Amino acid sequence: MSTEELMQATVGALMGIFGAPDDPEVAEAADDTLAALHEALAG
Amino acid sequence: MFYLAGLADEPQKGVPGVTSTVSRTEIPALDAIRAYTQAENPSAFLTLNAGTATFTSPGVPGAVAYRRAGNYLVQFGGVFAPPEDYDRLLAAFTDFARSQDCKVVSVQLQRHDAEIYARHGFTVNQIGASWAVSLPEFTLRGTRFMQLRNKISRAFRNGLVVEEVDATHYAGSITEIDRAWLGAKGDGAHQLEFLVGEIGGDGQPYRRLFVGSIEDKPVGYISYSPVYGTRHGWMHDLSRRIPETSPGLMEAINSVAIEQFRAEGVPWLHFGFTPFTGLDATQELPGFNRGYQWLMHALFAQGGDLYPAQSQLAYKQKWAPTLVIPEYIAFPDRASLHAFAHVFRACGAF
Protein backbone atom coordinates (compact mmCIF):
# COMPACT_ATOMS: atom_id res chain seq x y z
CA MET A 1 0.00 0.00 0.00
CA SER A 2 1.07 3.53 -0.64
CA THR A 3 1.57 5.91 2.26
CA GLU A 4 -1.68 7.61 1.33
CA GLU A 5 -3.52 4.28 1.41
CA LEU A 6 -1.94 3.44 4.73
CA MET A 7 -3.15 6.76 6.12
CA GLN A 8 -6.69 5.97 5.01
CA ALA A 9 -6.36 2.45 6.39
CA THR A 10 -5.16 3.80 9.74
CA VAL A 11 -8.20 6.02 10.14
CA GLY A 12 -10.43 3.15 9.07
CA ALA A 13 -8.74 0.82 11.52
CA LEU A 14 -9.33 3.26 14.38
CA MET A 15 -12.99 3.50 13.50
CA GLY A 16 -13.11 -0.29 13.29
CA ILE A 17 -11.94 -0.54 16.90
CA PHE A 18 -14.74 1.76 18.03
CA GLY A 19 -17.15 -0.75 16.49
CA ALA A 20 -15.48 -3.84 17.90
CA PRO A 21 -13.29 -2.84 20.83
CA ASP A 22 -12.95 -6.35 22.25
CA ASP A 23 -12.07 -8.15 19.02
CA PRO A 24 -8.40 -9.18 19.23
CA GLU A 25 -8.11 -9.64 15.45
CA VAL A 26 -9.36 -6.12 14.82
CA ALA A 27 -6.88 -4.85 17.42
CA GLU A 28 -3.93 -6.70 15.95
CA ALA A 29 -4.72 -5.66 12.38
CA ALA A 30 -5.10 -2.02 13.45
CA ASP A 31 -1.79 -1.97 15.27
CA ASP A 32 -0.08 -3.65 12.31
CA THR A 33 -1.49 -0.92 10.06
CA LEU A 34 -0.14 1.78 12.34
CA ALA A 35 3.27 0.10 12.38
CA ALA A 36 3.24 -0.07 8.58
CA LEU A 37 2.37 3.63 8.35
CA HIS A 38 5.23 4.43 10.69
CA GLU A 39 7.62 2.50 8.47
CA ALA A 40 6.32 4.19 5.34
CA LEU A 41 6.68 7.66 6.85
CA ALA A 42 10.11 6.86 8.23
CA GLY A 43 10.93 6.08 4.62
CA MET B 1 -18.62 13.50 19.91
CA PHE B 2 -17.26 13.89 23.41
CA TYR B 3 -16.33 16.81 25.56
CA LEU B 4 -13.34 17.20 27.81
CA ALA B 5 -12.95 19.84 30.43
CA GLY B 6 -10.12 20.05 32.77
CA LEU B 7 -8.07 22.74 37.97
CA ALA B 8 -5.47 25.07 43.23
CA ASP B 9 -4.55 24.61 46.74
CA GLU B 10 -6.11 24.31 50.13
CA PRO B 11 -9.72 25.30 50.31
CA GLN B 12 -9.38 29.01 49.85
CA LYS B 13 -10.01 31.69 52.39
CA GLY B 14 -12.94 33.85 51.49
CA VAL B 15 -14.68 31.25 49.36
CA PRO B 16 -18.25 31.08 50.53
CA GLY B 17 -19.26 27.71 51.86
CA VAL B 18 -16.00 25.99 51.06
CA THR B 19 -14.91 24.07 54.09
CA SER B 20 -12.58 21.14 54.27
CA THR B 21 -14.26 18.07 55.59
CA VAL B 22 -11.70 15.86 53.92
CA SER B 23 -8.52 15.16 55.79
CA ARG B 24 -5.36 14.46 53.87
CA THR B 25 -5.23 10.89 55.07
CA GLU B 26 -8.61 10.09 53.52
CA ILE B 27 -7.59 10.76 49.89
CA PRO B 28 -4.26 9.13 48.95
CA ALA B 29 -4.38 10.58 45.43
CA LEU B 30 -4.74 14.11 46.82
CA ASP B 31 -1.75 13.59 49.11
CA ALA B 32 0.29 12.37 46.17
CA ILE B 33 -0.57 15.09 43.66
CA ARG B 34 0.13 17.81 46.23
CA ALA B 35 3.41 16.32 47.44
CA TYR B 36 4.94 15.08 44.19
CA THR B 37 4.63 17.88 41.68
CA GLN B 38 7.87 17.47 39.74
CA ALA B 39 5.95 16.67 36.54
CA GLU B 40 3.92 19.92 36.88
CA ASN B 41 0.76 18.25 35.62
CA PRO B 42 -1.85 21.01 35.49
CA SER B 43 -4.66 18.48 35.32
CA ALA B 44 -3.49 16.39 38.28
CA PHE B 45 -6.65 17.15 40.25
CA LEU B 46 -8.58 14.90 37.87
CA THR B 47 -7.09 11.98 39.82
CA LEU B 48 -9.85 12.67 42.36
CA ASN B 49 -12.67 12.08 39.89
CA ALA B 50 -15.34 9.65 41.00
CA GLY B 51 -14.78 6.32 39.28
CA THR B 52 -11.04 6.83 38.92
CA ALA B 53 -9.14 4.25 40.92
CA THR B 54 -5.95 4.88 42.89
CA PHE B 55 -3.13 2.35 42.85
CA THR B 56 -0.67 2.34 45.74
CA SER B 57 2.02 -0.15 46.64
CA PRO B 58 2.88 -1.14 50.22
CA GLY B 59 6.04 0.61 51.38
CA VAL B 60 6.26 2.82 48.30
CA PRO B 61 5.06 6.42 48.67
CA GLY B 62 2.91 7.91 45.95
CA ALA B 63 -0.03 6.93 43.82
CA VAL B 64 -1.14 6.08 40.29
CA ALA B 65 -4.59 7.03 38.99
CA TYR B 66 -6.27 4.79 36.46
CA ARG B 67 -9.50 3.51 35.07
CA ARG B 68 -10.20 0.09 33.58
CA ALA B 69 -11.61 -0.06 30.06
CA GLY B 70 -11.87 -3.46 28.37
CA ASN B 71 -8.59 -5.20 28.99
CA TYR B 72 -6.67 -1.96 29.55
CA LEU B 73 -5.77 -0.02 32.64
CA VAL B 74 -5.80 3.54 31.32
CA GLN B 75 -3.43 5.53 33.49
CA PHE B 76 -4.07 9.23 33.96
CA GLY B 77 -0.91 11.33 34.25
CA GLY B 78 2.34 9.75 35.26
CA VAL B 79 3.37 8.34 38.60
CA PHE B 80 2.83 10.77 41.45
CA ALA B 81 5.75 9.70 43.65
CA PRO B 82 9.06 10.97 45.01
CA PRO B 83 11.79 10.88 42.33
CA GLU B 84 13.62 8.04 44.08
CA ASP B 85 10.46 5.90 44.13
CA TYR B 86 9.05 6.79 40.69
CA ASP B 87 10.47 3.78 38.84
CA ARG B 88 9.52 1.37 41.61
CA LEU B 89 5.90 2.51 41.67
CA LEU B 90 5.67 2.42 37.88
CA ALA B 91 6.99 -1.14 37.88
CA ALA B 92 4.55 -2.11 40.64
CA PHE B 93 1.69 -0.66 38.60
CA THR B 94 2.62 -2.50 35.42
CA ASP B 95 2.98 -5.71 37.47
CA PHE B 96 -0.46 -5.06 38.91
CA ALA B 97 -1.90 -4.63 35.41
CA ARG B 98 -0.40 -7.96 34.35
CA SER B 99 -1.91 -9.61 37.43
CA GLN B 100 -5.29 -8.31 36.24
CA ASP B 101 -4.62 -9.69 32.75
CA CYS B 102 -4.62 -6.09 31.49
CA LYS B 103 -2.40 -3.93 29.35
CA VAL B 104 -1.42 -0.38 30.31
CA VAL B 105 -1.84 2.80 28.30
CA SER B 106 -0.82 6.09 29.93
CA VAL B 107 -2.30 9.43 28.92
CA GLN B 108 -1.71 13.09 29.79
CA LEU B 109 1.88 12.39 30.70
CA GLN B 110 3.96 15.53 31.11
CA ARG B 111 7.42 15.88 29.58
CA HIS B 112 9.02 14.79 32.87
CA ASP B 113 6.95 11.60 32.89
CA ALA B 114 7.35 11.01 29.17
CA GLU B 115 11.15 10.94 29.37
CA ILE B 116 11.06 8.37 32.18
CA TYR B 117 8.57 6.18 30.33
CA ALA B 118 10.68 6.35 27.18
CA ARG B 119 13.74 5.27 29.19
CA HIS B 120 11.71 2.27 30.37
CA GLY B 121 11.03 1.19 26.81
CA PHE B 122 7.59 2.70 26.32
CA THR B 123 6.75 4.17 22.93
CA VAL B 124 5.85 7.78 23.69
CA ASN B 125 4.07 10.25 21.39
CA GLN B 126 2.67 13.72 21.82
CA ILE B 127 -1.14 13.56 22.01
CA GLY B 128 -1.95 17.24 22.49
CA ALA B 129 -1.26 20.13 24.80
CA SER B 130 -2.41 22.10 27.82
CA TRP B 131 -2.71 25.87 27.69
CA ALA B 132 -2.12 28.42 30.44
CA VAL B 133 -2.21 32.17 31.04
CA SER B 134 0.16 33.99 33.39
CA LEU B 135 -2.16 36.17 35.46
CA PRO B 136 0.06 38.90 36.95
CA GLU B 137 0.60 40.54 33.57
CA PHE B 138 -2.80 39.58 32.11
CA THR B 139 -5.03 42.35 30.87
CA LEU B 140 -8.00 42.52 28.51
CA ARG B 141 -6.93 45.96 27.33
CA GLY B 142 -5.65 46.52 23.81
CA THR B 143 -6.81 45.73 20.29
CA ARG B 144 -5.90 42.06 20.65
CA PHE B 145 -8.83 41.53 23.00
CA MET B 146 -11.30 43.91 21.37
CA GLN B 147 -13.65 41.18 20.12
CA LEU B 148 -13.48 39.36 23.44
CA ARG B 149 -14.27 42.56 25.35
CA ASN B 150 -17.23 43.19 23.08
CA LYS B 151 -18.61 39.71 23.69
CA ILE B 152 -18.21 40.08 27.43
CA SER B 153 -19.87 43.51 27.40
CA ARG B 154 -22.76 42.14 25.43
CA ALA B 155 -23.37 39.41 28.01
CA PHE B 156 -23.43 41.95 30.84
CA ARG B 157 -25.74 44.22 28.83
CA ASN B 158 -28.07 41.23 28.56
CA GLY B 159 -28.34 41.25 32.34
CA LEU B 160 -25.70 38.70 33.26
CA VAL B 161 -24.61 38.68 36.89
CA VAL B 162 -21.60 36.54 37.87
CA GLU B 163 -20.85 35.41 41.38
CA GLU B 164 -18.75 32.80 43.13
CA VAL B 165 -21.01 30.36 44.91
CA ASP B 166 -21.07 27.22 47.01
CA ALA B 167 -21.76 24.31 44.65
CA THR B 168 -23.77 22.48 47.30
CA HIS B 169 -26.36 25.28 47.24
CA TYR B 170 -26.64 25.16 43.45
CA ALA B 171 -27.06 21.44 42.83
CA GLY B 172 -30.48 21.84 41.22
CA SER B 173 -29.34 24.66 38.95
CA ILE B 174 -26.24 22.74 37.91
CA THR B 175 -28.35 19.73 37.02
CA GLU B 176 -30.68 21.92 34.98
CA ILE B 177 -27.81 23.59 33.12
CA ASP B 178 -26.14 20.23 32.47
CA ARG B 179 -29.36 18.79 31.10
CA ALA B 180 -29.92 21.72 28.73
CA TRP B 181 -26.26 21.69 27.65
CA LEU B 182 -26.27 17.97 26.91
CA GLY B 183 -29.65 18.12 25.21
CA ALA B 184 -28.31 20.61 22.72
CA LYS B 185 -25.54 18.22 21.71
CA GLY B 186 -27.92 15.77 20.05
CA ASP B 187 -29.45 12.41 20.79
CA GLY B 188 -26.24 10.44 20.92
CA ALA B 189 -24.39 12.81 23.22
CA HIS B 190 -23.51 11.81 26.74
CA GLN B 191 -21.32 13.25 29.44
CA LEU B 192 -17.75 12.15 29.46
CA GLU B 193 -15.73 11.17 32.48
CA PHE B 194 -12.16 10.50 33.59
CA LEU B 195 -10.25 13.20 31.70
CA VAL B 196 -13.07 15.64 32.29
CA GLY B 197 -13.69 17.79 35.33
CA GLU B 198 -16.66 17.15 37.55
CA ILE B 199 -18.61 18.75 40.35
CA GLY B 200 -19.11 16.93 43.65
CA GLY B 201 -17.31 14.04 45.26
CA ASP B 202 -14.18 14.14 47.40
CA GLY B 203 -12.63 16.95 45.39
CA GLN B 204 -15.47 19.43 45.68
CA PRO B 205 -14.27 21.22 48.86
CA TYR B 206 -11.13 22.18 46.93
CA ARG B 207 -12.78 23.54 43.80
CA ARG B 208 -14.34 26.94 43.12
CA LEU B 209 -17.52 27.59 41.21
CA PHE B 210 -18.53 30.77 39.37
CA VAL B 211 -22.13 30.97 38.19
CA GLY B 212 -23.68 33.37 35.71
CA SER B 213 -27.36 34.29 36.14
CA ILE B 214 -29.81 36.35 34.12
CA GLU B 215 -32.84 37.65 35.98
CA ASP B 216 -31.80 35.49 38.96
CA LYS B 217 -31.85 32.32 36.89
CA PRO B 218 -28.51 30.48 36.64
CA VAL B 219 -27.67 30.05 32.96
CA GLY B 220 -24.02 28.96 32.99
CA TYR B 221 -21.12 28.05 35.19
CA ILE B 222 -17.38 27.43 35.23
CA SER B 223 -15.78 25.16 37.82
CA TYR B 224 -12.11 25.77 38.65
CA SER B 225 -9.90 23.08 40.18
CA PRO B 226 -6.62 23.51 42.03
CA VAL B 227 -3.27 23.25 40.31
CA TYR B 228 -0.21 22.45 42.43
CA GLY B 229 3.52 22.86 41.78
CA THR B 230 5.55 25.83 40.61
CA ARG B 231 2.84 26.87 38.13
CA HIS B 232 0.16 26.72 40.79
CA GLY B 233 -3.16 28.40 40.42
CA TRP B 234 -6.52 27.28 39.09
CA MET B 235 -7.69 25.30 36.11
CA HIS B 236 -10.70 26.39 34.06
CA ASP B 237 -12.16 22.96 34.36
CA LEU B 238 -15.78 22.17 33.71
CA SER B 239 -17.89 24.76 31.91
CA ARG B 240 -21.52 24.49 30.86
CA ARG B 241 -24.28 26.85 29.80
CA ILE B 242 -27.87 26.81 28.73
CA PRO B 243 -27.69 27.26 24.95
CA GLU B 244 -28.93 30.46 23.32
CA THR B 245 -29.05 32.51 26.51
CA SER B 246 -26.51 35.20 25.67
CA PRO B 247 -23.40 35.50 23.54
CA GLY B 248 -20.24 35.85 25.58
CA LEU B 249 -21.64 34.08 28.61
CA MET B 250 -18.68 31.85 29.38
CA GLU B 251 -16.19 34.56 28.50
CA ALA B 252 -17.92 36.93 30.93
CA ILE B 253 -17.92 34.35 33.73
CA ASN B 254 -14.23 33.65 33.14
CA SER B 255 -13.38 37.35 33.07
CA VAL B 256 -14.91 37.78 36.53
CA ALA B 257 -13.01 34.76 37.84
CA ILE B 258 -9.77 36.10 36.38
CA GLU B 259 -10.22 39.42 38.14
CA GLN B 260 -10.90 37.58 41.40
CA PHE B 261 -7.81 35.39 40.97
CA ARG B 262 -5.64 38.37 40.07
CA ALA B 263 -6.83 40.21 43.16
CA GLU B 264 -5.78 37.20 45.23
CA GLY B 265 -2.34 37.11 43.60
CA VAL B 266 -2.90 33.77 41.84
CA PRO B 267 -0.04 33.31 39.35
CA TRP B 268 -1.55 30.96 36.74
CA LEU B 269 -4.86 30.22 35.12
CA HIS B 270 -4.72 26.92 33.28
CA PHE B 271 -7.13 26.04 30.51
CA GLY B 272 -6.42 22.33 30.56
CA PHE B 273 -5.68 19.67 28.04
CA THR B 274 -6.99 19.59 24.49
CA PRO B 275 -6.09 16.51 22.48
CA PHE B 276 -4.59 16.94 19.01
CA THR B 277 -3.60 20.58 19.66
CA GLY B 278 -0.23 22.23 20.12
CA LEU B 279 1.46 19.48 18.15
CA ASP B 280 5.16 20.22 17.74
CA ALA B 281 7.59 17.84 16.05
CA THR B 282 10.43 19.21 18.18
CA GLN B 283 8.62 17.99 21.31
CA GLU B 284 8.58 14.33 20.25
CA LEU B 285 10.85 11.90 22.07
CA PRO B 286 13.24 9.39 20.49
CA GLY B 287 11.39 6.29 19.34
CA PHE B 288 8.08 8.04 18.69
CA ASN B 289 5.74 6.53 16.12
CA ARG B 290 5.45 8.58 12.93
CA GLY B 291 2.11 7.04 12.00
CA TYR B 292 0.61 8.03 15.33
CA GLN B 293 2.10 11.51 14.95
CA TRP B 294 0.41 11.82 11.56
CA LEU B 295 -2.88 10.58 13.04
CA MET B 296 -2.87 13.34 15.70
CA HIS B 297 -2.54 15.97 12.98
CA ALA B 298 -5.27 14.29 10.94
CA LEU B 299 -7.63 14.19 13.91
CA PHE B 300 -7.00 17.86 14.60
CA ALA B 301 -7.77 18.74 11.00
CA GLN B 302 -10.68 16.41 10.32
CA GLY B 303 -11.62 14.61 13.52
CA GLY B 304 -14.26 17.01 14.78
CA ASP B 305 -16.81 14.22 15.02
CA LEU B 306 -14.47 12.39 17.37
CA TYR B 307 -13.42 15.41 19.40
CA PRO B 308 -14.00 19.13 18.69
CA ALA B 309 -10.37 20.07 19.19
CA GLN B 310 -10.49 23.12 16.95
CA SER B 311 -13.40 24.78 18.73
CA GLN B 312 -11.91 23.94 22.14
CA LEU B 313 -8.63 25.47 21.07
CA ALA B 314 -10.34 28.53 19.64
CA TYR B 315 -11.89 29.27 23.06
CA LYS B 316 -8.53 28.88 24.83
CA GLN B 317 -6.71 31.02 22.29
CA LYS B 318 -9.12 33.89 22.90
CA TRP B 319 -7.27 34.42 26.18
CA ALA B 320 -3.85 34.55 24.48
CA PRO B 321 -2.22 31.75 26.46
CA THR B 322 1.37 32.39 27.45
CA LEU B 323 2.27 28.75 27.88
CA VAL B 324 1.72 25.69 25.71
CA ILE B 325 2.50 22.48 27.58
CA PRO B 326 2.92 19.32 25.46
CA GLU B 327 1.22 16.22 26.75
CA TYR B 328 1.98 12.62 25.86
CA ILE B 329 0.58 9.15 25.53
CA ALA B 330 2.74 6.10 26.31
CA PHE B 331 2.40 2.52 25.13
CA PRO B 332 4.36 -0.22 26.92
CA ASP B 333 5.36 -1.81 23.62
CA ARG B 334 4.68 -0.53 20.11
CA ALA B 335 2.29 2.34 19.47
CA SER B 336 -1.23 1.01 19.47
CA LEU B 337 -4.45 2.25 17.90
CA HIS B 338 -6.28 -0.24 20.11
CA ALA B 339 -4.78 1.29 23.25
CA PHE B 340 -5.47 4.82 21.97
CA ALA B 341 -9.11 3.94 21.39
CA HIS B 342 -9.33 2.66 24.94
CA VAL B 343 -8.50 6.12 26.28
CA PHE B 344 -11.75 7.20 24.66
CA ARG B 345 -13.48 4.13 26.05
CA ALA B 346 -12.28 4.97 29.57
CA CYS B 347 -13.83 8.41 29.11
CA GLY B 348 -17.15 6.77 28.28
CA ALA B 349 -17.05 7.96 24.68
CA PHE B 350 -18.20 4.57 23.40
JSON list of C-alpha atoms in Angstrom, two decimals, chain A residues 6-8 10-11 13-15 17-23 27-28 30-35 37-38 41-42, chain B residues 70-72 103 287-292 294-295 298-299 306 334-342 344-345 350:
[
{"chain": "A", "resi": 6, "resn": "LEU", "atom": "CA", "xyz": [-1.94, 3.44, 4.73]},
{"chain": "A", "resi": 7, "resn": "MET", "atom": "CA", "xyz": [-3.15, 6.76, 6.12]},
{"chain": "A", "resi": 8, "resn": "GLN", "atom": "CA", "xyz": [-6.69, 5.97, 5.01]},
{"chain": "A", "resi": 10, "resn": "THR", "atom": "CA", "xyz": [-5.16, 3.80, 9.74]},
{"chain": "A", "resi": 11, "resn": "VAL", "atom": "CA", "xyz": [-8.20, 6.02, 10.14]},
{"chain": "A", "resi": 13, "resn": "ALA", "atom": "CA", "xyz": [-8.74, 0.82, 11.52]},
{"chain": "A", "resi": 14, "resn": "LEU", "atom": "CA", "xyz": [-9.33, 3.26, 14.38]},
{"chain": "A", "resi": 15, "resn": "MET", "atom": "CA", "xyz": [-12.99, 3.50, 13.50]},
{"chain": "A", "resi": 17, "resn": "ILE", "atom": "CA", "xyz": [-11.94, -0.54, 16.90]},
{"chain": "A", "resi": 18, "resn": "PHE", "atom": "CA", "xyz": [-14.74, 1.76, 18.03]},
{"chain": "A", "resi": 19, "resn": "GLY", "atom": "CA", "xyz": [-17.15, -0.75, 16.49]},
{"chain": "A", "resi": 20, "resn": "ALA", "atom": "CA", "xyz": [-15.48, -3.84, 17.90]},
{"chain": "A", "resi": 21, "resn": "PRO", "atom": "CA", "xyz": [-13.29, -2.84, 20.83]},
{"chain": "A", "resi": 22, "resn": "ASP", "atom": "CA", "xyz": [-12.95, -6.35, 22.25]},
{"chain": "A", "resi": 23, "resn": "ASP", "atom": "CA", "xyz": [-12.07, -8.15, 19.02]},
{"chain": "A", "resi": 27, "resn": "ALA", "atom": "CA", "xyz": [-6.88, -4.85, 17.42]},
{"chain": "A", "resi": 28, "resn": "GLU", "atom": "CA", "xyz": [-3.93, -6.70, 15.95]},
{"chain": "A", "resi": 30, "resn": "ALA", "atom": "CA", "xyz": [-5.10, -2.02, 13.45]},
{"chain": "A", "resi": 31, "resn": "ASP", "atom": "CA", "xyz": [-1.79, -1.97, 15.27]},
{"chain": "A", "resi": 32, "resn": "ASP", "atom": "CA", "xyz": [-0.08, -3.65, 12.31]},
{"chain": "A", "resi": 33, "resn": "THR", "atom": "CA", "xyz": [-1.49, -0.92, 10.06]},
{"chain": "A", "resi": 34, "resn": "LEU", "atom": "CA", "xyz": [-0.14, 1.78, 12.34]},
{"chain": "A", "resi": 35, "resn": "ALA", "atom": "CA", "xyz": [3.27, 0.10, 12.38]},
{"chain": "A", "resi": 37, "resn": "LEU", "atom": "CA", "xyz": [2.37, 3.63, 8.35]},
{"chain": "A", "resi": 38, "resn": "HIS", "atom": "CA", "xyz": [5.23, 4.43, 10.69]},
{"chain": "A", "resi": 41, "resn": "LEU", "atom": "CA", "xyz": [6.68, 7.66, 6.85]},
{"chain": "A", "resi": 42, "resn": "ALA", "atom": "CA", "xyz": [10.11, 6.86, 8.23]},
{"chain": "B", "resi": 70, "resn": "GLY", "atom": "CA", "xyz": [-11.87, -3.46, 28.37]},
{"chain": "B", "resi": 71, "resn": "ASN", "atom": "CA", "xyz": [-8.59, -5.20, 28.99]},
{"chain": "B", "resi": 72, "resn": "TYR", "atom": "CA", "xyz": [-6.67, -1.96, 29.55]},
{"chain": "B", "resi": 103, "resn": "LYS", "atom": "CA", "xyz": [-2.40, -3.93, 29.35]},
{"chain": "B", "resi": 287, "resn": "GLY", "atom": "CA", "xyz": [11.39, 6.29, 19.34]},
{"chain": "B", "resi": 288, "resn": "PHE", "atom": "CA", "xyz": [8.08, 8.04, 18.69]},
{"chain": "B", "resi": 289, "resn": "ASN", "atom": "CA", "xyz": [5.74, 6.53, 16.12]},
{"chain": "B", "resi": 290, "resn": "ARG", "atom": "CA", "xyz": [5.45, 8.58, 12.93]},
{"chain": "B", "resi": 291, "resn": "GLY", "atom": "CA", "xyz": [2.11, 7.04, 12.00]},
{"chain": "B", "resi": 292, "resn": "TYR", "atom": "CA", "xyz": [0.61, 8.03, 15.33]},
{"chain": "B", "resi": 294, "resn": "TRP", "atom": "CA", "xyz": [0.41, 11.82, 11.56]},
{"chain": "B", "resi": 295, "resn": "LEU", "atom": "CA", "xyz": [-2.88, 10.58, 13.04]},
{"chain": "B", "resi": 298, "resn": "ALA", "atom": "CA", "xyz": [-5.27, 14.29, 10.94]},
{"chain": "B", "resi": 299, "resn": "LEU", "atom": "CA", "xyz": [-7.63, 14.19, 13.91]},
{"chain": "B", "resi": 306, "resn": "LEU", "atom": "CA", "xyz": [-14.47, 12.39, 17.37]},
{"chain": "B", "resi": 334, "resn": "ARG", "atom": "CA", "xyz": [4.68, -0.53, 20.11]},
{"chain": "B", "resi": 335, "resn": "ALA", "atom": "CA", "xyz": [2.29, 2.34, 19.47]},
{"chain": "B", "resi": 336, "resn": "SER", "atom": "CA", "xyz": [-1.23, 1.01, 19.47]},
{"chain": "B", "resi": 337, "resn": "LEU", "atom": "CA", "xyz": [-4.45, 2.25, 17.90]},
{"chain": "B", "resi": 338, "resn": "HIS", "atom": "CA", "xyz": [-6.28, -0.24, 20.11]},
{"chain": "B", "resi": 339, "resn": "ALA", "atom": "CA", "xyz": [-4.78, 1.29, 23.25]},
{"chain": "B", "resi": 340, "resn": "PHE", "atom": "CA", "xyz": [-5.47, 4.82, 21.97]},
{"chain": "B", "resi": 341, "resn": "ALA", "atom": "CA", "xyz": [-9.11, 3.94, 21.39]},
{"chain": "B", "resi": 342, "resn": "HIS", "atom": "CA", "xyz": [-9.33, 2.66, 24.94]},
{"chain": "B", "resi": 344, "resn": "PHE", "atom": "CA", "xyz": [-11.75, 7.20, 24.66]},
{"chain": "B", "resi": 345, "resn": "ARG", "atom": "CA", "xyz": [-13.48, 4.13, 26.05]},
{"chain": "B", "resi": 350, "resn": "PHE", "atom": "CA", "xyz": [-18.20, 4.57, 23.40]}
]
